[in-house]
PDB file of C-alpha atoms in Angstrom:
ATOM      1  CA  UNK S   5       0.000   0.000   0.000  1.00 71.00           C
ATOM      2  CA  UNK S   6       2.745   2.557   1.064  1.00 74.00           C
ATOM      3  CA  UNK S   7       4.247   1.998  -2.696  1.00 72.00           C
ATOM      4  CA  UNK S   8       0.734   2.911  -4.166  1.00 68.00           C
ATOM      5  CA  UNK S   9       0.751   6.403  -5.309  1.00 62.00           C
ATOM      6  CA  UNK S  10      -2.846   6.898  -6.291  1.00 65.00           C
ATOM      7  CA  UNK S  11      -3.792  10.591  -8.391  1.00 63.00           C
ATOM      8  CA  UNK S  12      -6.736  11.872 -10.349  1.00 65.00           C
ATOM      9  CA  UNK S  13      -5.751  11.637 -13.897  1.00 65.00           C
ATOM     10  CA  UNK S  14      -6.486  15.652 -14.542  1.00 70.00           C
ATOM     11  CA  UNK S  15      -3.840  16.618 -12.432  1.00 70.00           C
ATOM     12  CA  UNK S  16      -1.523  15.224 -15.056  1.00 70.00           C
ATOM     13  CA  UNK S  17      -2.891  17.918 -17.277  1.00 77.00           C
ATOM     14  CA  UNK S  18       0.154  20.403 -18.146  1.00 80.00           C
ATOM     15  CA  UNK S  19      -1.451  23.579 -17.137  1.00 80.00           C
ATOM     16  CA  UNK S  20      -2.557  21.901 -13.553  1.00 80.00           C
ATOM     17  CA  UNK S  21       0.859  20.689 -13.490  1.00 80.00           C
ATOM     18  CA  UNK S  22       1.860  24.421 -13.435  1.00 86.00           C
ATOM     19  CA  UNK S  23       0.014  25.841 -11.407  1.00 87.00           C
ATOM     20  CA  UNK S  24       1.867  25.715  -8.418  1.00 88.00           C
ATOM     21  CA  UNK S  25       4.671  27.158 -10.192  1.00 88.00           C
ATOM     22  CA  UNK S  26       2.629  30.468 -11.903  1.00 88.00           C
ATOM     23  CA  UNK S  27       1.203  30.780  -8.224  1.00 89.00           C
ATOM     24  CA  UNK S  28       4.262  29.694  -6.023  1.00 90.00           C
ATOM     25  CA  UNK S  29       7.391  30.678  -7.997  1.00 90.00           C
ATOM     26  CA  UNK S  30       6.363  33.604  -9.816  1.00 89.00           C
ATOM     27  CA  UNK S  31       7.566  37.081  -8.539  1.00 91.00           C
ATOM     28  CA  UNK S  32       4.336  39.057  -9.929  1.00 91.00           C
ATOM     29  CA  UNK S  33       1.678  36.515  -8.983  1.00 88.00           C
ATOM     30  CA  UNK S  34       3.334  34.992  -5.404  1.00 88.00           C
ATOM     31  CA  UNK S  35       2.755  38.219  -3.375  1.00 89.00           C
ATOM     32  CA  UNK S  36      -0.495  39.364  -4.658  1.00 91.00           C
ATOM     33  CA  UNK S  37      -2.771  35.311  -4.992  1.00 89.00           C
ATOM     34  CA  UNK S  38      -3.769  35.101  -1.542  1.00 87.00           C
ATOM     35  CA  UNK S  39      -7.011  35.514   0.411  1.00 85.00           C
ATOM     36  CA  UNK S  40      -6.235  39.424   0.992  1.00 91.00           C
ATOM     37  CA  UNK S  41      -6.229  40.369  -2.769  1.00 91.00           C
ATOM     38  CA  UNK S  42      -8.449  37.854  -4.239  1.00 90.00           C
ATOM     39  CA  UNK S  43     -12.334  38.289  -3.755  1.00 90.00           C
ATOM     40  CA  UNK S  44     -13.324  34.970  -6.032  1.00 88.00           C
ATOM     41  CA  UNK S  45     -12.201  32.527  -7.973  1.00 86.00           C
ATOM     42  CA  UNK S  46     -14.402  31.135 -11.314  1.00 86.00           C
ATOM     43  CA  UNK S  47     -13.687  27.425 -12.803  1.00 82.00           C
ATOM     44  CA  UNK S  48     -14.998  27.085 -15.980  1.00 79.00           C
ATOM     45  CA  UNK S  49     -15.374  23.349 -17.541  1.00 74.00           C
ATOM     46  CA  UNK S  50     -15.218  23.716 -20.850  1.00 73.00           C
ATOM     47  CA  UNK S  51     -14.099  20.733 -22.822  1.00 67.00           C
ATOM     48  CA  UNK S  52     -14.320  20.396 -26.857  1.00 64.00           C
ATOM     49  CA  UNK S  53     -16.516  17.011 -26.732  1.00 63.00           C
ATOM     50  CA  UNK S  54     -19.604  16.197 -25.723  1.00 62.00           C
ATOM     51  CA  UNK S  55     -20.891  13.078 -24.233  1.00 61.00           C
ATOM     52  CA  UNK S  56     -20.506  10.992 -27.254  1.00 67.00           C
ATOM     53  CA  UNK S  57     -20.036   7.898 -26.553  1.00 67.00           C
ATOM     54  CA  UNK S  58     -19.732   8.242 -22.933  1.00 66.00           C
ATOM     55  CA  UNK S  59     -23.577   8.393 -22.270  1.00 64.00           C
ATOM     56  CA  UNK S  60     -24.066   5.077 -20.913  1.00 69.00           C
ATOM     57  CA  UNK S  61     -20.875   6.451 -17.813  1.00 68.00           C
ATOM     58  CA  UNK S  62     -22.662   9.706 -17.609  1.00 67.00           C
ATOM     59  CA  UNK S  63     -26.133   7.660 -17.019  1.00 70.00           C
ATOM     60  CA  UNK S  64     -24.479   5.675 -14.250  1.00 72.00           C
ATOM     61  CA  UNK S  65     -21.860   7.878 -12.484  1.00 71.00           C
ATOM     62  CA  UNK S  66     -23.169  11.559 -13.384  1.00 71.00           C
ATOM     63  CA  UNK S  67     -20.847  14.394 -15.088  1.00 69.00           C
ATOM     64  CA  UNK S  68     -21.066  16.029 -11.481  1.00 70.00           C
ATOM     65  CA  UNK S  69     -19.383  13.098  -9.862  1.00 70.00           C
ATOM     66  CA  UNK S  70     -17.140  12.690 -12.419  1.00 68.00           C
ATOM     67  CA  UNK S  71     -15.715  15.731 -12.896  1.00 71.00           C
ATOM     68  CA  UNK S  72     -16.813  18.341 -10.145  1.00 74.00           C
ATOM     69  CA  UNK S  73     -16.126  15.931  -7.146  1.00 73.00           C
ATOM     70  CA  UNK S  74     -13.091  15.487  -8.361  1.00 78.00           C
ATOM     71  CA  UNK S  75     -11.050  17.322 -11.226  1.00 80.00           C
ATOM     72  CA  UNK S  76     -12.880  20.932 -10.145  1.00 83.00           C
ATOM     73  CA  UNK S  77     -12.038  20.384  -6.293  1.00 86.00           C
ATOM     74  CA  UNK S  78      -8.553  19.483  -6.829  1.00 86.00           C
ATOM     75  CA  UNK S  79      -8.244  22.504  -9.269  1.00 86.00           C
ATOM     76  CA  UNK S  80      -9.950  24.874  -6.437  1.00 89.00           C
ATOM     77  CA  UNK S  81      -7.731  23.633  -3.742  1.00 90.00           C
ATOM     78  CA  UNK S  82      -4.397  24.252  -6.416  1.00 89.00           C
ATOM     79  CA  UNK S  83      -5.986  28.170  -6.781  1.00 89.00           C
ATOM     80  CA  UNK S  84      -7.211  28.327  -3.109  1.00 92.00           C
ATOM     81  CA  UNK S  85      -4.693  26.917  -0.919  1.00 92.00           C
ATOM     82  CA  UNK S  86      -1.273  28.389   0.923  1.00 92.00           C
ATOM     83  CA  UNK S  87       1.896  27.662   0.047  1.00 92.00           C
ATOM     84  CA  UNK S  88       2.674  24.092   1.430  1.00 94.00           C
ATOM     85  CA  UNK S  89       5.509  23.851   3.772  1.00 94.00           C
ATOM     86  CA  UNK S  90       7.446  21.519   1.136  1.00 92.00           C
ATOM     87  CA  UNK S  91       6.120  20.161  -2.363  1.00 87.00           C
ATOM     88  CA  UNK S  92       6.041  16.682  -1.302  1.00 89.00           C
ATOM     89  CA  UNK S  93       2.414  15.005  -1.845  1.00 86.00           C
ATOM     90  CA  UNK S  94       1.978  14.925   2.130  1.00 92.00           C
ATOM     91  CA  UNK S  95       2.543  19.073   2.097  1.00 93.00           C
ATOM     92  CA  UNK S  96       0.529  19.729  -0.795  1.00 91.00           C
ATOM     93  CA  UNK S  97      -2.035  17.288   0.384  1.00 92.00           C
ATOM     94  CA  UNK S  98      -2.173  19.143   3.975  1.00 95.00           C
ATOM     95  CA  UNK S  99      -2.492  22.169   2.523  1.00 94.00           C
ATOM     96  CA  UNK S 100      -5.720  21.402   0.166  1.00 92.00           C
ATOM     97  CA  UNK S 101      -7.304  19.421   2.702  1.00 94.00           C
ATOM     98  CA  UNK S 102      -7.844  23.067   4.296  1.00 95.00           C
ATOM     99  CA  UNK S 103      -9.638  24.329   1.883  1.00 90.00           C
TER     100      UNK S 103
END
């Protein structure tokens, strides 16, 4: 189990990927993307399919399940959370689990 390394397949996404760099390591957006200077955050889905040929998963699972309880939280916590301690998976993790 401790050699498991389980992650939601849209994290593997380049731009989620850098997102913790544009927030973290960038010297215009670091100081200013925090709770003090941001009122709101919008996620957008937009994807260039449909459902085509994925009906008979939406039927059973839901697009909500699929993609809000999962890929949209994990991209709020990446916009919403502090700066982890360290960028291992357990200080990222910690981080986005207060959100």
């Amino acid at each position: 189990e401790e050699q498991i390394y389980r992650i939601d397949h849209y994290l593997g996404k380049e731009m989620v990927q850098n997102l913790m760099v544009l927030r973290f390591g960038n010297r215009i957006f670091g100081p200013i993307w925090n709770r003090d200077n941001v009122a709101c955050a919008v996620l957008t889905f937009k994807e260039p399919f449909g459902t085509q040929g994925r009906g008979g998963y939406f039927d059973d699972f839901g697009i909500i399940r699929d993609f809000m309880q999962n890929h949209l939280l994990q991209m709020l916590c990446l916009v919403a959370m502090e700066k982890p301690a360290s960028t291992s998976p357990d200080g990222v993790r910690d981080e986005k689990v207060k959100v």
